[in-house]
């Protein structure tokens, strides 16, 4: 039987005080502790690797038992998503080309000039509070604390600590995460595609069948790769190439066709800029040939876009990140579900402007002048990160120093 | 001093802790229960308290917590405090019964584990973190406590081995002593 005495109480007190001392030293920054941490990481590496090999079959059996039904449901959901994407892709392509043209006309900065470093996710937090992942690139690859991390879908998080070979990335859902964002409101005038490809087509059938035409960008006598009626558009040929940041565009003066990835003839762009039609009311038609016996017609009215700025905050694993401090002014714009959220940038922001974050999923109004609270559904699936891209970006304020 | 180290509990706690930490960071991150990661290290600290008393539980908790902090990159000492508390609570609860049954040990381990996990946001609050108490904690605590109870038949004997303790033997007094 364990006996409780004053002597034992002293030992417990000493351990607690030692913990507090270590905590203070570490929070103030101590090179000795950093070195011990590095050394411990090296000791743990082979132990973890061996444990991973041994426990991998158990993991697979567990996932097979627990996740099989989820996987089946997810496959069906993905199939529906593929169908919807085929329907909306044409509208998106037209918008991308127009956006690039406008960016070039006004010499706006774009993300394409920023270097990135691809890294593999090698671990995640082992406790229930932190939303942190570990990647296999560190300071040797030019990664520094504060750099934003993205994947092909959008913002994932930011680098919070770096060793020579690894880095830790705090995810957007972590309760300590904050970033300035802008909410792009479509003002309710965006018309979703009214007809989409019906569900049930296999992905390869869609790949064979889907053909996209862009009448709004075609110019008589000129050929745009995307206008080739024989060019097929498949779900994996998304407008964002492998080496491009989400939301990135080529440098000013250089344009890439989003369908083929080939440069667009400048003369086509000149003809585009001379179009008298306003940017609004651009009809876009996606036609699926008779082989699939379906036709999808998408009509998109480009809205007058309004932007509001706020701070996105993570709220933990189970809750959607939230935007606060927005001053909702009905005379300017009304923020609502479906509005797009992207990073705001700025001279002191850790992330450049224009990285897609997600869409507004819910809106809750607060009493007083606080403005609404917006829940944001992230584009990136943070539960399934395999590869991420670290944007080697430093805020302008740091670069100037 | 070196001889003392080899004769003391640390020589067993550290390698066992390395293996538990590796399990915590690999398989237990994948095998989540309702989105909650089971806290094997905290359960081990509580089990050590149940097996060896609050003092030994605190020592085991401190060592395991420090290892966890070093591997996870959390501020060194933050998890150590929480796991020390887990060991102490497990040990204090074990005072209730002289030689607790396995199910009592499971309950003590569960409560010690819950106390340790609940301490983590408290420490984070003192460190200066904003809003460390997440709504998720209401889901996390019962699950990790239950997992601690389920694991206690394995962890308590393991803790006893690490602490070089033998299970208490109660002998029936002889007739002479009885008279």
XYZ file of C-alpha atoms in Angstrom:
580
model
C 0.000 0.000 0.000
C 1.304 3.417 -0.887
C 1.674 5.700 2.089
C 1.298 9.450 1.824
C 3.792 11.468 3.853
C 5.341 14.916 4.033
C 8.571 13.610 2.464
C 6.707 12.328 -0.552
C 4.841 15.609 -0.799
C 8.187 17.417 -1.063
C 9.318 15.239 -3.935
C 6.101 15.907 -5.823
C 6.471 19.620 -5.174
C 10.077 19.526 -6.413
C 9.018 17.820 -9.633
C 6.279 20.371 -10.248
C 8.676 23.241 -9.627
C 11.226 21.654 -11.957
C 8.544 21.485 -14.630
C 7.725 25.155 -14.162
C 11.432 26.033 -14.349
C 11.874 24.062 -17.570
C 8.737 25.661 -18.958
C 10.038 29.143 -18.218
C 13.440 28.406 -19.733
C 11.906 26.935 -22.875
C 9.425 29.746 -23.402
C 12.191 32.327 -23.075
C 14.238 30.449 -25.670
C 17.112 28.299 -24.560
C 19.680 26.835 -26.990
C 20.484 23.937 -24.630
C 16.860 22.816 -24.624
C 16.724 23.207 -28.412
C 19.778 20.980 -28.785
C 18.342 18.399 -26.386
C 15.129 18.427 -28.419
C 17.056 17.881 -31.660
C 19.036 15.026 -30.109
C 15.904 13.420 -28.713
C 14.292 13.660 -32.147
C 17.229 11.747 -33.628
C 16.962 9.059 -30.950
C 13.230 8.732 -31.511
C 13.477 8.495 -35.291
C 14.539 4.813 -35.546
C 12.230 3.786 -32.696
C 9.278 5.432 -34.420
C 10.219 3.959 -37.786
C 10.389 0.450 -36.328
C 7.123 0.936 -34.453
C 5.495 2.203 -37.621
C 6.552 -0.907 -39.524
C 5.280 -3.223 -36.796
C 1.970 -1.450 -36.248
C 1.171 -0.753 -39.895
C -0.754 -4.043 -40.424
C -2.819 -3.341 -37.310
C -3.648 0.116 -38.613
C -4.722 -1.292 -41.946
C -6.955 -3.923 -40.373
C -8.523 -1.282 -38.127
C -9.104 1.087 -41.033
C -10.557 -1.776 -43.054
C -13.057 -2.534 -40.303
C -13.938 1.002 -39.286
C -13.637 3.019 -42.487
C -15.028 0.718 -45.170
C -18.541 2.165 -45.100
C -17.197 5.700 -44.931
C -14.999 4.999 -47.929
C -17.939 3.748 -49.956
C -20.034 6.799 -49.068
C -17.126 9.047 -49.869
C -16.668 7.437 -53.263
C -20.278 8.180 -54.093
C -19.930 11.750 -52.885
C -16.779 12.200 -54.938
C -18.574 10.870 -57.994
C -21.267 13.498 -57.547
C -18.602 16.108 -57.051
C -16.836 15.109 -60.268
C -20.103 15.463 -62.132
C -20.734 18.896 -60.722
C -17.187 19.999 -61.476
C -17.509 19.000 -65.112
C -20.584 21.180 -65.269
C -18.992 24.224 -63.684
C -15.523 23.933 -65.169
C -16.281 25.902 -68.290
C -17.495 28.882 -66.308
C -14.402 28.723 -64.122
C -12.079 28.614 -67.117
C -13.640 31.697 -68.635
C -13.323 33.502 -65.318
C -9.656 32.484 -64.975
C -8.789 33.888 -68.381
C -10.631 37.114 -67.694
C -8.982 37.425 -64.300
C -5.539 37.003 -65.801
C -6.272 39.610 -68.408
C -7.363 42.095 -65.763
C -4.335 41.306 -63.594
C -2.036 42.049 -66.519
C -3.891 45.231 -67.440
C -3.550 46.670 -63.959
C -0.115 45.167 -63.169
C -1.510 43.478 -60.076
C 0.814 41.246 -58.057
C 0.265 37.520 -58.376
C 1.385 34.425 -56.483
C 3.256 32.882 -59.379
C 6.474 34.758 -58.660
C 6.895 33.213 -55.208
C 9.030 30.097 -54.855
C 7.591 27.085 -53.108
C 8.977 23.911 -51.579
C 7.076 20.644 -51.785
C 7.173 18.563 -48.609
C 5.708 15.316 -47.394
C 3.681 15.077 -44.208
C 5.480 12.719 -41.848
C 3.513 13.089 -38.639
C 0.847 14.876 -36.712
C 0.223 15.985 -33.140
C -0.244 13.157 -30.661
C -2.441 15.127 -28.285
C -6.032 16.282 -28.542
C -5.441 20.036 -28.288
C -2.911 20.934 -30.962
C -3.608 20.822 -34.677
C -0.043 20.431 -35.875
C 1.616 18.366 -38.584
C 5.275 17.632 -39.206
C 6.819 17.833 -42.690
C 10.068 16.446 -44.026
C 11.656 19.753 -45.078
C 13.412 22.218 -42.834
C 15.786 25.130 -42.805
C 18.078 23.328 -45.260
C 15.360 23.853 -47.873
C 14.943 27.539 -47.087
C 11.915 27.115 -44.858
C 11.544 29.603 -42.019
C 9.091 30.156 -39.183
C 5.914 31.936 -40.263
C 5.833 30.836 -43.887
C 2.396 29.841 -45.172
C 1.718 26.252 -46.182
C -0.758 25.299 -48.900
C -1.853 22.309 -50.915
C -3.544 22.185 -54.288
C -6.871 23.133 -52.716
C -5.806 26.111 -50.639
C -4.354 27.318 -47.358
C -3.294 24.612 -44.895
C -1.467 26.507 -42.130
C 1.817 28.138 -41.231
C 5.265 26.980 -40.170
C 5.759 27.355 -36.417
C 9.100 25.668 -35.782
C 11.945 24.548 -37.983
C 14.861 22.189 -37.584
C 17.427 21.428 -40.275
C 15.440 18.589 -41.821
C 11.897 18.935 -40.522
C 9.325 21.601 -39.759
C 6.125 21.797 -37.770
C 3.077 23.331 -39.366
C 0.198 24.727 -37.322
C -3.018 23.983 -39.189
C -5.705 26.571 -39.844
C -7.992 24.746 -37.412
C -5.622 25.164 -34.445
C -7.096 27.429 -31.776
C -3.941 29.566 -31.820
C -4.063 30.234 -35.568
C -4.920 33.745 -36.801
C -4.637 35.253 -40.262
C -6.008 38.276 -42.078
C -8.475 37.325 -44.793
C -10.777 38.992 -47.248
C -14.274 37.775 -47.968
C -15.339 38.157 -51.557
C -19.077 38.534 -51.661
C -20.888 37.633 -54.837
C -23.781 39.841 -53.690
C -26.195 37.070 -54.484
C -26.075 37.590 -58.233
C -23.950 34.536 -59.017
C -26.026 31.975 -60.838
C -25.059 28.416 -60.224
C -25.207 26.032 -63.175
C -28.785 25.003 -63.686
C -28.072 21.804 -65.509
C -25.297 19.444 -64.653
C -24.196 16.087 -65.811
C -26.325 13.505 -64.096
C -24.684 11.310 -61.504
C -23.800 7.780 -62.272
C -21.205 8.264 -64.982
C -17.918 6.586 -64.265
C -14.910 8.930 -64.142
C -13.427 7.394 -67.279
C -16.718 7.858 -69.109
C -16.709 11.492 -68.123
C -13.099 11.831 -69.218
C -13.980 10.393 -72.596
C -17.155 12.328 -73.020
C -16.651 15.807 -71.648
C -15.769 18.441 -74.184
C -15.590 22.096 -73.335
C -16.130 25.036 -75.642
C -15.584 28.620 -74.662
C -17.462 30.815 -77.101
C -16.835 33.909 -75.042
C -13.095 33.735 -75.604
C -13.019 32.648 -79.228
C -12.022 35.165 -81.869
C -12.697 34.569 -85.573
C -9.585 33.591 -87.387
C -7.661 32.890 -84.221
C -7.191 29.571 -82.478
C -7.020 29.220 -78.726
C -6.010 25.811 -77.440
C -8.954 25.768 -75.127
C -11.282 26.409 -78.047
C -10.352 23.270 -79.884
C -13.604 21.353 -79.995
C -11.736 18.082 -79.930
C -9.837 18.958 -76.805
C -11.268 17.036 -73.930
C -11.419 18.325 -70.414
C -10.988 15.819 -67.656
C -11.325 16.313 -63.949
C -7.604 15.895 -63.451
C -6.779 18.628 -65.933
C -7.696 21.370 -63.541
C -6.868 24.971 -64.263
C -4.168 24.947 -61.602
C -1.040 23.183 -62.864
C 1.056 21.045 -60.559
C 3.709 23.688 -60.043
C 1.379 26.565 -59.390
C 0.137 27.900 -56.088
C -3.585 27.774 -55.539
C -4.881 31.038 -56.896
C -1.600 31.771 -58.631
C -1.392 33.227 -62.105
C 1.558 33.604 -64.502
C 3.713 36.715 -64.418
C 2.263 39.814 -66.124
C 2.489 39.568 -69.848
C 2.533 35.800 -69.900
C -0.647 33.755 -70.108
C -1.197 30.062 -69.863
C -4.249 28.284 -71.107
C -5.877 26.663 -68.101
C -6.959 23.618 -70.079
C -3.796 22.657 -71.906
C -1.203 24.510 -69.872
C 0.274 25.993 -73.058
C 0.946 29.726 -73.523
C -1.860 31.696 -75.118
C -1.150 33.695 -78.242
C -0.910 37.388 -77.182
C -2.937 38.420 -80.210
C -5.892 36.522 -78.771
C -5.589 38.478 -75.569
C -5.464 41.732 -77.496
C -8.628 40.759 -79.272
C -10.139 39.867 -75.908
C -9.311 43.229 -74.436
C -10.963 44.939 -77.370
C -14.228 43.201 -76.808
C -16.912 45.801 -76.316
C -19.069 43.547 -74.231
C -18.894 44.241 -70.532
C -17.366 41.547 -68.369
C -20.756 40.884 -66.893
C -23.215 38.673 -68.700
C -20.633 36.405 -70.283
C -22.409 33.281 -71.450
C -20.435 30.069 -71.201
C -21.559 26.814 -72.638
C -20.273 23.376 -71.843
C -21.343 20.709 -74.256
C -20.984 17.015 -73.761
C -21.139 15.201 -77.086
C -23.790 12.784 -78.106
C -21.643 9.817 -77.209
C -22.571 10.401 -73.585
C -26.129 11.341 -74.554
C -26.104 14.251 -72.137
C -25.796 17.975 -72.532
C -24.818 20.451 -69.874
C -25.504 24.123 -70.340
C -24.026 26.574 -67.874
C -24.884 30.230 -67.899
C -22.912 32.418 -65.540
C -23.449 36.041 -64.777
C -20.221 37.519 -63.428
C -21.300 39.538 -60.397
C -20.138 42.851 -59.088
C -17.703 41.652 -56.415
C -17.472 43.291 -53.014
C -14.766 42.565 -50.463
C -14.703 42.718 -46.693
C -11.688 42.167 -44.479
C -11.485 40.254 -41.201
C -9.433 37.873 -39.093
C -9.764 34.138 -39.509
C -9.302 32.141 -36.303
C -9.024 28.405 -35.811
C -11.235 26.832 -33.160
C -9.977 23.294 -32.767
C -10.343 20.013 -34.561
C -14.122 19.645 -34.488
C -15.153 23.225 -35.225
C -14.962 25.269 -38.397
C -12.607 28.256 -38.382
C -14.378 31.543 -37.860
C -14.027 35.124 -39.078
C -14.671 37.875 -36.565
C -14.473 41.664 -36.378
C -16.243 42.178 -39.663
C -18.181 45.373 -39.950
C -21.142 44.257 -41.980
C -22.395 47.310 -43.807
C -25.498 46.537 -45.847
C -24.841 49.555 -48.047
C -21.596 47.978 -49.242
C -22.131 44.259 -49.203
C -24.010 41.557 -47.356
C -21.871 38.625 -46.356
C -23.592 35.332 -46.786
C -23.095 31.609 -47.162
C -21.050 30.647 -50.185
C -18.859 33.767 -50.200
C -15.237 33.090 -51.024
C -12.509 33.589 -48.427
C -8.866 34.185 -49.325
C -5.822 35.630 -47.607
C -5.740 39.402 -47.453
C -1.991 39.910 -47.650
C -0.503 43.213 -46.559
C 2.961 44.390 -45.611
C 2.933 42.658 -42.223
C 0.892 39.595 -43.089
C 2.710 36.269 -43.034
C 0.838 35.121 -46.152
C 0.639 36.825 -49.539
C -2.670 38.036 -50.845
C -4.920 35.758 -52.833
C -4.340 32.269 -51.390
C -7.757 30.570 -51.397
C -8.893 29.579 -47.914
C -12.480 28.379 -48.226
C -16.107 29.385 -48.431
C -18.439 30.852 -45.845
C -20.526 27.976 -44.494
C -22.631 29.702 -41.836
C -23.372 33.220 -40.754
C -24.341 34.255 -37.227
C -25.212 37.831 -36.347
C -23.953 39.314 -33.103
C -25.734 42.021 -31.162
C -24.209 45.483 -31.233
C -21.604 46.653 -33.687
C -19.552 43.486 -33.666
C -20.609 42.435 -37.100
C -21.408 38.892 -38.063
C -19.493 35.718 -37.262
C -18.734 33.637 -40.313
C -17.921 29.927 -40.185
C -15.557 28.990 -42.980
C -15.553 25.614 -44.712
C -11.945 25.118 -45.766
C -11.064 24.127 -49.317
C -8.214 21.918 -48.091
C -9.082 18.624 -46.411
C -6.808 18.852 -43.380
C -7.574 15.297 -42.285
C -5.897 13.883 -45.371
C -2.722 15.753 -46.009
C 0.005 13.807 -47.755
C 1.963 16.443 -49.620
C 1.971 20.149 -48.954
C 3.738 23.134 -50.431
C 5.565 25.672 -48.278
C 5.356 29.141 -49.811
C 8.790 30.688 -49.345
C 7.284 34.075 -48.658
C 8.464 36.738 -46.281
C 6.305 39.731 -45.375
C 7.270 42.982 -47.096
C 7.986 44.572 -43.707
C 10.637 41.896 -43.010
C 12.132 42.114 -46.499
C 12.576 45.868 -46.156
C 14.452 45.407 -42.889
C 25.552 7.713 -8.917
C 25.828 5.548 -12.031
C 25.102 2.471 -9.983
C 22.125 4.265 -8.476
C 20.816 5.022 -11.938
C 21.047 1.387 -13.001
C 19.422 0.201 -9.795
C 16.706 2.839 -9.921
C 13.519 2.884 -11.936
C 14.743 5.280 -14.668
C 16.741 2.612 -16.466
C 13.464 0.832 -17.207
C 11.157 3.820 -17.469
C 13.110 5.531 -20.251
C 13.178 2.655 -22.781
C 9.571 1.737 -21.984
C 8.694 5.410 -22.376
C 10.395 5.522 -25.789
C 8.291 2.605 -26.994
C 5.084 4.062 -25.561
C 5.905 7.419 -27.113
C 6.478 5.792 -30.488
C 3.114 4.017 -30.179
C 1.482 7.277 -29.164
C 2.862 9.119 -32.192
C 2.204 6.407 -34.759
C -0.615 3.939 -34.299
C -2.657 5.865 -31.745
C -2.749 8.935 -33.963
C -4.340 6.740 -36.630
C -6.640 4.675 -34.419
C -8.731 7.477 -33.038
C -11.947 6.849 -31.154
C -14.608 9.317 -32.244
C -11.873 11.716 -33.319
C -10.076 11.496 -29.966
C -6.469 10.362 -29.628
C -6.073 7.930 -26.739
C -3.440 9.179 -24.292
C -1.316 6.116 -23.605
C 1.499 8.051 -21.920
C -0.838 9.772 -19.474
C -2.537 6.454 -18.715
C 0.882 4.942 -17.999
C 1.685 7.759 -15.560
C -1.621 7.216 -13.772
C -1.050 3.449 -13.715
C 2.373 4.010 -12.167
C 0.687 6.057 -9.458
C -1.809 3.283 -8.834
C 0.934 0.667 -8.706
C 3.581 2.529 -6.751
C 1.951 5.439 -4.992
C 1.815 9.149 -5.664
C 5.570 9.771 -5.370
C 6.594 7.127 -7.894
C 3.665 8.040 -10.083
C 4.845 11.638 -10.102
C 8.384 10.593 -11.063
C 7.142 8.383 -13.905
C 4.714 11.095 -15.026
C 7.430 13.730 -15.031
C 9.827 11.586 -17.081
C 7.173 10.533 -19.595
C 5.836 14.076 -19.860
C 9.279 15.524 -20.495
C 9.855 12.919 -23.219
C 6.494 13.772 -24.756
C 7.310 17.489 -24.758
C 10.700 16.878 -26.362
C 9.199 14.770 -29.128
C 6.092 16.848 -29.777
C 7.670 20.291 -29.684
C 5.297 21.523 -27.002
C 6.873 23.784 -24.351
C 9.155 21.586 -22.229
C 7.461 20.988 -18.885
C 3.887 21.687 -19.973
C 2.913 18.054 -20.490
C 5.311 16.999 -17.724
C 3.217 18.936 -15.208
C 0.023 17.331 -16.509
C 1.425 13.802 -16.386
C 2.927 14.404 -12.950
C -0.548 15.322 -11.759
C -1.917 12.163 -13.422
C 0.578 10.051 -11.453
C -0.127 11.857 -8.199
C -3.903 11.542 -8.574
C -3.585 7.839 -9.426
C -1.412 7.323 -6.355
C -3.686 9.270 -4.008
C -6.719 7.353 -5.171
C -4.870 4.085 -4.605
C -4.676 4.957 -0.889
C -8.371 4.183 -0.668
C -7.802 0.433 -0.838
C -4.900 -1.534 0.617
C -4.774 -4.047 -2.194
C -7.214 -2.873 -4.846
C -8.937 -5.323 -7.150
C -8.261 -5.044 -10.878
C -11.479 -3.137 -11.447
C -10.625 -0.653 -8.717
C -7.213 -0.181 -10.303
C -8.956 0.452 -13.620
C -11.151 3.115 -12.053
C -8.167 4.786 -10.372
C -6.204 4.734 -13.613
C -9.155 6.202 -15.494
C -9.550 9.050 -13.014
C -5.809 9.719 -12.966
C -5.719 9.806 -16.759
C -8.672 12.187 -16.894
C -7.023 14.451 -14.324
C -3.816 14.521 -16.376
C -5.579 15.314 -19.647
C -7.684 17.995 -17.955
C -4.486 19.604 -16.629
C -3.095 20.223 -20.127
C -5.357 23.193 -20.952
C -4.864 24.529 -17.404
C -1.104 24.624 -17.960
C -1.629 26.170 -21.392
C -3.724 28.873 -19.763
C -0.873 29.718 -17.381
C 1.569 29.757 -20.278
C -0.543 32.486 -21.865
C -2.452 30.649 -24.536
C -5.825 32.133 -25.437
C -8.898 29.980 -24.995
C -7.191 26.621 -24.349
C -10.424 25.094 -23.050
C -12.055 23.785 -26.182
C -15.540 22.346 -26.398
C -13.912 19.140 -27.554
C -12.600 18.544 -24.030
C -16.041 17.311 -22.945
C -15.719 14.513 -25.484
C -12.022 13.905 -24.922
C -12.096 13.374 -21.150
C -14.545 10.442 -20.972
C -12.916 8.679 -23.903
C -9.347 8.929 -22.632
C -10.528 7.934 -19.148
C -12.311 4.895 -20.524
C -9.254 3.984 -22.578
C -7.118 4.313 -19.443
C -9.433 1.935 -17.621
C -9.322 -0.599 -20.446
C -5.533 -0.415 -20.655
C -4.931 -0.592 -16.900
C -4.658 -4.426 -16.719
C -1.653 -4.063 -19.044
C -0.245 -0.798 -17.782
C -0.347 -1.439 -14.036
C 1.838 -4.597 -14.228
C 4.118 -2.813 -16.702
C 4.452 0.115 -14.311
C 5.144 -2.306 -11.468
C 7.948 -3.872 -13.526
C 9.385 -0.467 -14.407
C 9.378 0.496 -10.732
C 10.926 -2.874 -9.725
C 7.987 -3.604 -7.460
C 6.494 -6.930 -6.651
C 2.821 -7.437 -6.138
C 1.959 -7.298 -2.449
C 1.421 -10.685 -0.897
C -0.979 -11.021 1.972
C -0.404 -14.063 4.140
C -2.814 -15.544 6.550
C -1.412 -15.152 10.056
C -0.317 -18.325 11.727
C -2.113 -19.654 14.794
C 0.682 -18.450 17.138
C 0.506 -14.906 15.830
C -3.266 -14.977 15.955
C -3.226 -15.920 19.598
